[in-house]
Coordinates of C-alpha atoms in Angstrom, one line a residue:
M1 CA -101.0 5.7 17.9
S2 CA -97.9 7.5 19.4
N3 CA -95.1 9.0 17.2
S4 CA -92.6 6.6 18.6
S5 CA -94.6 3.3 18.2
R6 CA -95.0 3.9 14.1
G7 CA -93.0 1.9 11.6
L8 CA -91.5 2.9 8.5
Q9 CA -93.7 3.1 5.5
S10 CA -94.0 -0.4 3.8
N11 CA -94.4 -1.4 0.4
V12 CA -92.9 1.6 -1.3
L13 CA -90.2 0.5 -3.3
G14 CA -90.2 -2.0 -6.3
T15 CA -87.5 -4.3 -7.8
F16 CA -86.5 -1.7 -10.4
D17 CA -86.2 0.9 -7.5
T18 CA -84.1 -1.0 -5.3
V19 CA -81.5 -2.0 -8.1
V20 CA -81.3 1.8 -8.6
M21 CA -80.7 2.2 -5.0
A22 CA -77.9 -0.4 -5.2
V23 CA -75.9 1.1 -8.3
A24 CA -76.2 4.7 -6.6
G25 CA -75.1 3.3 -3.3
S26 CA -71.8 2.2 -4.8
A27 CA -71.7 5.6 -6.8
P28 CA -69.7 4.6 -9.7
A29 CA -68.9 8.1 -11.1
Y30 CA -68.1 9.2 -7.7
S31 CA -66.0 6.2 -6.8
I32 CA -63.9 6.3 -10.1
A33 CA -63.4 9.9 -9.8
A34 CA -62.3 10.3 -6.3
T35 CA -60.7 7.1 -5.6
T36 CA -58.7 5.8 -9.0
A37 CA -55.7 8.1 -7.7
V38 CA -55.7 6.4 -4.4
L39 CA -56.1 3.0 -6.0
A40 CA -53.2 3.9 -8.4
G41 CA -51.1 5.1 -5.4
A42 CA -51.5 1.9 -3.8
V43 CA -51.1 -0.6 -6.5
G44 CA -50.1 1.3 -9.8
V45 CA -51.5 -0.3 -12.9
A46 CA -52.9 -3.2 -10.7
G47 CA -56.0 -1.4 -10.3
P48 CA -58.3 -3.4 -12.6
A49 CA -56.9 -6.6 -11.0
A50 CA -57.4 -5.4 -7.5
L51 CA -61.2 -4.7 -8.3
L52 CA -61.6 -8.0 -10.0
Y53 CA -60.1 -10.0 -6.9
C54 CA -62.5 -7.7 -4.5
A55 CA -65.5 -8.3 -6.4
I56 CA -65.5 -12.2 -5.9
P57 CA -65.5 -12.0 -2.2
M58 CA -67.8 -8.9 -2.5
L59 CA -70.4 -11.1 -4.2
G60 CA -69.9 -13.5 -1.3
I61 CA -71.1 -10.8 1.2
A62 CA -73.9 -9.7 -1.2
L63 CA -75.0 -13.4 -1.3
A64 CA -75.0 -13.4 2.7
F65 CA -76.8 -10.3 2.6
S66 CA -79.2 -11.9 0.1
Y67 CA -79.7 -15.2 2.3
L68 CA -80.1 -13.2 5.6
S69 CA -82.6 -10.9 4.5
R70 CA -84.9 -14.0 3.6
I71 CA -85.3 -14.9 7.1
D72 CA -85.0 -11.4 9.2
V73 CA -86.6 -7.9 7.4
N74 CA -84.9 -5.4 9.7
A75 CA -83.9 -1.8 8.7
G76 CA -80.7 -2.2 11.0
A77 CA -79.8 -5.3 8.6
S78 CA -76.1 -6.4 9.6
Y79 CA -76.8 -4.7 13.3
S80 CA -79.7 -7.3 13.6
W81 CA -78.5 -10.2 11.7
V82 CA -74.8 -10.3 13.7
G83 CA -76.5 -9.7 16.9
R84 CA -79.0 -12.4 16.4
T85 CA -76.3 -15.2 15.1
L86 CA -73.1 -14.4 16.6
H87 CA -73.4 -12.2 19.6
P88 CA -75.5 -9.0 20.5
F89 CA -72.3 -7.1 21.1
L90 CA -70.7 -7.8 17.6
G91 CA -74.2 -6.8 16.3
F92 CA -73.7 -3.7 17.8
V93 CA -70.3 -3.2 16.7
S94 CA -71.5 -4.3 13.1
G95 CA -74.2 -1.5 13.2
W96 CA -71.7 1.0 14.7
A97 CA -69.3 0.4 12.1
L98 CA -72.1 1.4 9.5
V99 CA -73.1 4.2 11.3
M100 CA -69.5 5.7 11.8
S101 CA -68.2 4.8 8.2
A102 CA -71.3 6.7 6.9
T103 CA -70.6 9.5 9.1
I104 CA -67.2 10.1 7.9
F105 CA -68.3 9.8 4.3
M106 CA -70.9 12.9 4.9
V107 CA -67.5 14.7 4.7
A108 CA -65.7 12.9 2.4
G109 CA -68.6 12.7 -0.1
S110 CA -69.7 16.3 0.3
L111 CA -66.4 17.7 -0.3
P112 CA -66.1 16.8 -3.9
A113 CA -69.7 17.4 -4.5
G114 CA -68.9 21.0 -3.5
S115 CA -65.6 21.3 -5.7
M116 CA -67.1 19.6 -8.6
T117 CA -70.0 22.0 -8.3
L118 CA -67.5 25.0 -8.3
S119 CA -65.2 23.5 -11.1
L120 CA -68.2 23.8 -13.7
F121 CA -67.9 27.5 -13.2
D122 CA -64.1 28.0 -12.6
E123 CA -61.4 25.5 -12.0
G124 CA -59.7 27.8 -9.5
L125 CA -62.5 28.2 -7.1
A126 CA -62.6 24.2 -6.9
E127 CA -59.4 24.2 -5.0
N128 CA -60.6 26.3 -2.4
T129 CA -61.5 23.6 0.4
A130 CA -63.6 26.1 2.2
L131 CA -65.7 27.2 -0.2
S132 CA -66.1 23.8 -1.7
T133 CA -67.1 22.8 2.0
V134 CA -69.9 25.3 1.9
V135 CA -71.4 24.1 -1.1
G136 CA -71.1 20.5 -0.2
A137 CA -73.0 21.4 2.9
V138 CA -75.7 23.1 0.8
W139 CA -75.8 19.8 -1.5
F140 CA -76.0 17.6 1.9
L141 CA -78.7 19.6 3.5
I142 CA -81.0 19.3 0.2
M143 CA -80.4 15.4 0.3
L144 CA -81.3 15.6 4.1
G145 CA -84.8 17.2 3.1
V146 CA -85.2 14.7 0.4
V147 CA -84.5 11.7 2.7
L148 CA -86.8 13.2 5.2
G149 CA -89.3 13.5 2.8
G150 CA -89.9 9.7 2.5
A151 CA -89.0 6.5 0.4
R152 CA -91.0 7.7 -2.4
L153 CA -89.3 11.0 -3.0
T154 CA -86.0 9.8 -2.3
V155 CA -86.3 6.8 -4.8
R156 CA -87.6 9.6 -7.9
A157 CA -84.8 12.0 -7.0
Q158 CA -82.5 9.0 -7.2
L159 CA -83.8 7.6 -10.6
I160 CA -83.2 11.1 -12.1
M161 CA -79.9 11.7 -10.8
S162 CA -78.7 8.2 -11.5
G163 CA -80.3 7.7 -14.8
V164 CA -78.6 10.9 -16.1
E165 CA -75.2 9.6 -14.4
L166 CA -75.2 6.1 -16.0
A167 CA -76.0 7.4 -19.3
I168 CA -73.2 9.8 -19.4
L169 CA -70.8 7.1 -18.2
A170 CA -72.1 4.4 -20.9
L171 CA -71.3 7.1 -23.4
F172 CA -67.6 7.7 -22.3
A173 CA -67.2 4.2 -22.0
V174 CA -67.7 4.1 -25.7
L175 CA -65.8 6.9 -26.5
A176 CA -62.8 5.8 -24.4
F177 CA -63.0 2.2 -26.4
L178 CA -62.8 4.4 -29.7
H179 CA -59.9 6.7 -28.5
S180 CA -56.7 6.0 -30.5
D181 CA -54.3 8.2 -28.5
T182 CA -52.8 6.1 -25.7
A183 CA -50.4 6.5 -23.0
R184 CA -50.1 2.6 -22.6
V185 CA -51.1 -0.4 -24.5
F186 CA -53.9 -2.5 -22.8
D187 CA -51.6 -5.5 -21.0
W188 CA -53.7 -8.4 -19.7
S189 CA -51.3 -8.6 -17.0
W190 CA -53.1 -5.6 -15.4
L191 CA -55.8 -8.7 -14.3
G192 CA -53.2 -10.7 -12.9
F193 CA -51.1 -10.6 -9.6
S194 CA -47.6 -9.7 -11.0
H195 CA -48.0 -5.9 -10.5
F196 CA -48.9 -6.0 -6.6
D197 CA -46.1 -5.2 -4.2
G198 CA -46.3 -8.5 -2.5
V199 CA -48.9 -9.5 -0.3
S200 CA -49.4 -6.6 1.7
G201 CA -49.4 -4.5 -1.5
F202 CA -52.4 -6.3 -2.6
A203 CA -54.2 -6.1 0.9
S204 CA -54.1 -2.2 0.7
G205 CA -55.4 -2.3 -2.9
A206 CA -58.2 -4.6 -1.5
L207 CA -59.1 -2.3 1.1
V208 CA -59.3 0.9 -1.4
A209 CA -61.4 -1.7 -3.7
A210 CA -63.9 -2.5 -0.9
F211 CA -64.5 1.2 -0.6
Y212 CA -65.3 1.3 -4.4
Y213 CA -68.3 -1.2 -4.0
W214 CA -69.4 -0.2 -0.6
G215 CA -73.1 0.9 -0.6
W216 CA -75.0 -1.8 -2.6
D217 CA -76.5 -3.1 0.9
V218 CA -78.5 0.4 1.4
T219 CA -81.1 -2.4 0.0
S220 CA -81.1 -4.1 3.1
N221 CA -81.6 -0.8 5.1
L222 CA -84.6 -0.3 3.1
S223 CA -85.9 -3.8 3.5
E224 CA -89.0 -2.7 5.9
E225 CA -89.8 -0.2 2.9
T226 CA -89.9 -2.6 -0.1
R227 CA -92.4 -4.9 -1.7
D228 CA -91.9 -8.7 -1.3
S229 CA -88.6 -7.6 0.5
R230 CA -87.3 -11.1 1.3
R231 CA -86.7 -11.4 -2.3
T232 CA -86.1 -8.3 -3.6
T233 CA -83.4 -6.5 -1.5
G234 CA -81.0 -9.5 -1.8
L235 CA -81.7 -9.8 -5.6
A236 CA -81.1 -5.9 -6.0
G237 CA -77.7 -6.2 -4.0
L238 CA -76.3 -8.8 -6.2
I239 CA -77.4 -6.9 -9.3
G240 CA -75.8 -3.7 -8.1
V241 CA -72.6 -5.3 -7.4
G242 CA -72.6 -6.9 -10.8
I243 CA -73.4 -3.5 -12.7
V244 CA -71.0 -1.4 -10.6
F245 CA -68.0 -3.8 -11.6
L246 CA -68.5 -3.8 -15.2
L247 CA -68.0 0.1 -14.6
F248 CA -65.1 -0.1 -12.6
E249 CA -63.3 -2.3 -14.7
V250 CA -64.0 -0.4 -17.9
F251 CA -63.2 2.7 -16.7
T252 CA -60.0 1.8 -14.7
I253 CA -58.5 0.0 -17.8
A254 CA -59.6 3.4 -19.7
V255 CA -57.5 5.2 -17.2
N256 CA -54.5 3.1 -17.4
I257 CA -54.5 3.3 -21.1
I258 CA -55.3 6.8 -21.9
L259 CA -53.8 8.9 -18.9
S260 CA -50.1 9.0 -17.4
A261 CA -49.2 8.2 -14.2
R262 CA -48.4 11.7 -13.6
Q263 CA -51.7 13.1 -14.8
I264 CA -53.5 10.4 -12.4
E265 CA -51.1 11.7 -9.7
E266 CA -51.8 15.6 -10.1
N267 CA -55.5 15.1 -10.4
G268 CA -56.2 13.1 -7.3
A269 CA -59.9 14.2 -6.7
N270 CA -61.0 14.8 -10.4
V271 CA -59.3 11.6 -12.3
L272 CA -62.7 11.4 -14.5
A273 CA -62.7 15.0 -15.7
V274 CA -59.1 14.4 -17.1
L275 CA -60.2 11.6 -18.6
G276 CA -63.4 13.2 -20.2
E277 CA -61.0 16.0 -21.5
E278 CA -58.7 13.5 -23.1
V279 CA -61.3 11.4 -24.9
W280 CA -63.8 14.4 -25.8
P281 CA -61.8 17.9 -25.9
G282 CA -63.9 20.8 -24.8
W283 CA -67.2 19.0 -23.6
G284 CA -65.8 15.6 -22.2
G285 CA -64.3 17.3 -18.7
K286 CA -67.5 19.3 -18.2
L287 CA -69.9 16.1 -18.8
L288 CA -68.0 13.7 -16.7
I289 CA -68.0 16.4 -13.7
V290 CA -71.8 16.6 -14.3
A291 CA -71.9 13.0 -13.8
V292 CA -69.2 12.7 -10.7
M293 CA -71.7 15.4 -8.9
L294 CA -74.7 13.7 -9.6
S295 CA -73.2 10.3 -8.4
T296 CA -71.8 12.3 -5.3
V297 CA -75.2 13.6 -4.4
A298 CA -77.1 10.3 -4.9
T299 CA -74.6 8.5 -2.8
L300 CA -74.9 11.2 -0.2
E301 CA -78.5 10.1 -0.2
T302 CA -78.3 6.5 0.0
T303 CA -75.5 7.0 2.6
L304 CA -78.1 8.9 4.8
I305 CA -80.8 6.4 4.3
Q306 CA -78.2 3.7 5.6
V307 CA -77.1 5.7 8.5
T308 CA -80.4 6.9 9.5
R309 CA -82.1 3.7 9.1
S310 CA -79.4 1.9 10.9
L311 CA -79.7 4.5 13.8
F312 CA -83.6 4.2 13.9
A313 CA -83.1 0.3 14.3
M314 CA -81.0 1.0 17.2
G315 CA -83.3 3.5 18.7
R316 CA -86.4 1.4 18.4
D317 CA -84.1 -1.6 20.2
R318 CA -83.1 1.1 22.6
T319 CA -79.5 0.2 22.2
M320 CA -78.9 4.0 21.6
P321 CA -81.6 6.9 22.6
S322 CA -85.0 5.7 22.2
A323 CA -85.8 9.1 20.4
L324 CA -83.8 8.1 17.5
G325 CA -86.7 5.4 16.6
R326 CA -89.2 8.0 16.3
V327 CA -90.9 8.2 13.0
H328 CA -92.5 11.5 11.5
H329 CA -96.3 11.2 11.6
R330 CA -96.6 12.5 8.0
W331 CA -93.6 11.2 6.1
N332 CA -92.8 7.9 8.0
T333 CA -89.2 8.5 8.2
P334 CA -86.9 8.5 11.3
W335 CA -86.9 12.1 11.8
V336 CA -84.9 12.5 15.1
A337 CA -82.1 10.3 13.6
I338 CA -82.1 12.4 10.3
A339 CA -82.1 15.6 12.3
V340 CA -78.8 14.0 14.7
V341 CA -77.0 12.9 11.4
G342 CA -77.5 16.4 9.7
A343 CA -76.4 18.1 13.0
V344 CA -73.1 15.8 13.5
A345 CA -72.0 16.1 9.9
L346 CA -72.4 19.9 9.6
V347 CA -70.2 20.0 12.8
M348 CA -67.5 17.8 10.9
F349 CA -67.8 19.8 7.8
V350 CA -66.3 22.7 9.9
A351 CA -63.5 20.6 11.7
S352 CA -62.5 19.0 8.1
N353 CA -61.4 22.8 7.1
A354 CA -58.6 22.2 9.6
L355 CA -57.2 19.1 8.0
G356 CA -56.2 20.4 4.8
S357 CA -56.9 20.1 1.0
V358 CA -59.9 17.9 -0.5
G359 CA -57.5 15.3 -1.9
D360 CA -55.9 14.8 1.7
I361 CA -58.9 14.5 3.5
L362 CA -60.2 12.2 0.8
A363 CA -57.1 9.7 1.1
D364 CA -57.5 9.1 4.9
A365 CA -61.3 9.1 5.1
I366 CA -61.3 6.2 2.2
S367 CA -58.6 4.1 3.9
A368 CA -60.4 4.7 7.5
I369 CA -64.1 3.9 6.0
G370 CA -62.8 1.1 4.1
L371 CA -61.3 -0.7 7.5
Q372 CA -64.8 -0.2 9.1
I373 CA -66.7 -1.9 5.6
A374 CA -64.3 -4.9 6.2
V375 CA -65.5 -5.3 9.9
Y376 CA -69.3 -5.2 9.1
Y377 CA -69.1 -7.0 5.9
G378 CA -66.9 -9.6 7.2
L379 CA -69.4 -10.1 10.2
A380 CA -72.6 -10.2 8.1
G381 CA -70.5 -12.8 5.8
L382 CA -70.1 -15.1 8.9
A383 CA -73.6 -14.7 10.5
A384 CA -75.1 -15.8 7.1
V385 CA -73.0 -19.4 7.7
V386 CA -74.0 -19.5 11.1
A387 CA -78.0 -18.7 10.4
Y388 CA -78.1 -21.5 7.6
R389 CA -75.8 -23.8 9.3
K390 CA -78.3 -26.6 9.5
M391 CA -79.3 -26.3 5.6
L392 CA -76.1 -25.9 4.1
L393 CA -75.8 -29.8 2.9
K394 CA -79.4 -29.9 1.5
S395 CA -78.0 -29.0 -1.8
P396 CA -74.8 -28.1 -3.8
A397 CA -76.6 -24.4 -4.3
D398 CA -77.2 -24.0 -0.5
F399 CA -73.5 -25.1 0.4
L400 CA -71.8 -22.6 -2.3
F401 CA -74.1 -19.7 -2.2
G402 CA -75.3 -19.5 1.4
G403 CA -72.2 -21.0 3.2
L404 CA -68.6 -21.2 1.4
W405 CA -69.0 -18.1 -0.7
P406 CA -70.1 -16.0 2.2
L407 CA -67.8 -17.7 4.5
C408 CA -64.8 -16.9 2.0
G409 CA -66.1 -13.6 1.7
A410 CA -65.9 -12.9 5.4
L411 CA -62.7 -14.3 5.7
F412 CA -61.3 -12.1 2.8
M413 CA -62.5 -8.9 4.5
F414 CA -60.8 -9.9 7.9
W415 CA -57.8 -10.8 6.2
V416 CA -57.8 -7.2 4.5
F417 CA -58.5 -5.4 7.5
V418 CA -55.5 -7.2 9.5
E419 CA -53.2 -6.9 6.4
A420 CA -53.9 -3.3 5.8
L421 CA -53.1 -2.1 9.4
G422 CA -49.5 -2.4 8.6
E423 CA -49.9 -0.2 5.6
L424 CA -51.9 2.8 6.6
S425 CA -51.2 6.0 7.9
T426 CA -51.5 6.8 11.3
S427 CA -54.3 9.3 10.7
A428 CA -56.2 6.7 8.7
I429 CA -56.0 4.1 11.3
A430 CA -56.9 6.5 14.4
I431 CA -60.1 7.7 12.1
G432 CA -60.9 4.0 11.5
L433 CA -60.4 2.2 14.8
G434 CA -60.9 5.4 17.0
G435 CA -64.5 5.4 15.2
L436 CA -65.0 1.9 16.3
A437 CA -64.1 2.3 19.9
I438 CA -66.2 5.3 20.4
G439 CA -69.1 2.6 19.9
L440 CA -68.1 0.7 22.9
V441 CA -69.8 3.6 25.2
P442 CA -73.1 3.4 24.2
M443 CA -72.9 -0.4 23.7
L444 CA -71.9 -0.8 27.4
W445 CA -74.1 1.8 28.8
Y446 CA -77.3 0.3 27.1
W447 CA -76.5 -3.1 27.7
R448 CA -76.2 -2.4 31.4
K449 CA -79.5 -0.7 31.5
G450 CA -80.8 -4.0 30.1
S451 CA -82.1 -3.7 26.3
E452 CA -83.7 -6.3 24.8
Y453 CA -81.6 -6.4 22.0
Y454 CA -78.9 -8.0 24.3
R455 CA -81.4 -11.0 24.9
P456 CA -82.1 -11.8 21.4
A457 CA -84.4 -14.7 19.8
R458 CA -81.5 -16.7 17.7
L459 CA -81.7 -16.5 14.0
D460 CA -81.8 -20.2 12.5
A461 CA -82.8 -20.6 8.7
S462 CA -84.2 -24.1 9.4
R463 CA -87.0 -22.9 11.2
T464 CA -89.6 -20.0 10.9
V465 CA -91.6 -18.8 14.0
T466 CA -95.0 -17.1 13.1
A467 CA -95.4 -13.6 14.2
D468 CA -97.2 -13.3 17.1
Y469 CA -99.5 -10.4 16.1
V470 CA -101.4 -9.5 12.9
P471 CA -99.7 -7.2 10.2
G472 CA -100.9 -3.7 10.9
G473 CA -102.2 -4.2 14.7
P474 CA -100.3 -3.4 17.6
A475 CA -97.7 -5.2 18.6
P476 CA -97.6 -6.9 21.9
A477 CA -94.9 -5.3 24.4
H478 CA -91.4 -7.0 23.9
S479 CA -92.3 -8.2 20.8
A480 CA -89.5 -9.1 18.7
A481 CA -91.7 -8.3 15.7
H482 CA -92.0 -4.8 14.4
E483 CA -95.3 -2.9 13.7
G484 CA -96.7 -3.1 10.2
L485 CA -94.5 -5.6 8.8
P486 CA -95.3 -9.1 8.2
T487 CA -92.3 -11.3 9.5
D488 CA -91.4 -14.6 10.5
F489 CA -89.1 -13.9 13.5

């Protein structure tokens, strides 16, 4: 069998593994540490409200992913679903939005990983952007090696990193609750709308909140490597969103209560360490830095999976260079896609040093990624409604979970995208929209070359077509089915 015709290794991950990947994808400790100051800058004390009101539509998107993964198992996830329901061009834009947001995150995530590691030894070193970049790049290369080594190795590393991270977060959630020295008294209005600066203020907060949650959908990119993936990937995504929502709310409220606005502002990329120091002087800050470092490295791993599996699906469909669809003969991983992502990210590490401090880079990158996330989540929500349109009136549950909730989630994402454009800095918009625009080049090029992806078999949940080959045997030429994978395309 040739190298390019091999598939990913199927049936490697179980339900528990996939839930761990979903939680790690949203990176609770990293998101809280890196994004709390950005969220506070956007909405002040209304952070808990922004996270709450973004969680509701985000669950709608998670439901959309769950429903779509039942009828189309594909490592490209929204790239495949949107292409087969709405339009192949929109499908490509959806896949490209994920690729760009993940690639930008390689820098936005690796820099804190570097500065956190350095701050364990010396606080002064953590402020050195060049040194943070070098250490972050080392972490990135280690994770690149783990992802290259296959899904089993990936999930074992993830269990260790995320297990320790979640144990530390649970401990500090209890300590924060017991802490008596407060900057503010808890106020239920933090969960209401009164603290938002109008509709546009709410939108900018929701865009940052979308970045908090982003990443749980790695379960869908791993669907070709998951046991009973039609049920597992969607369920794990929903559980993952629920777990990280609780963690985000607990810690955002704790930050509001325990830290002053000045403390939050002065410690932009490291709010959790300051919270830890307040709650448990001496050891607290260090322990939470360890949690954030592990969380950052863990989410670098899941982001690498998302971008490499998406590029693998594009290479396999020949909407990007077909070499990206090659799988390593021993590890069953898309090694060309992994190598390309590694090379591009390392170039971006060097370039990012010209952009300023870790905090400056983070703020613009988070907003830019937020725009791109809103695009591909919104399109996936619409895709679910279109794919299930003939089944929505069969039961109230189908109507609510397969139609209304995903549709509301999609409309919310598009609304946030439009509203936020008026609020964001020029550089954030340039990175966000410029990154999406670059994708038009390969899209039009491979469309002209006649890729089969641009003539899709429509995705319709009301009819399931039996695959035209036996799983494990060679698929016929131009088959929509993927080798070694039982599908019902």
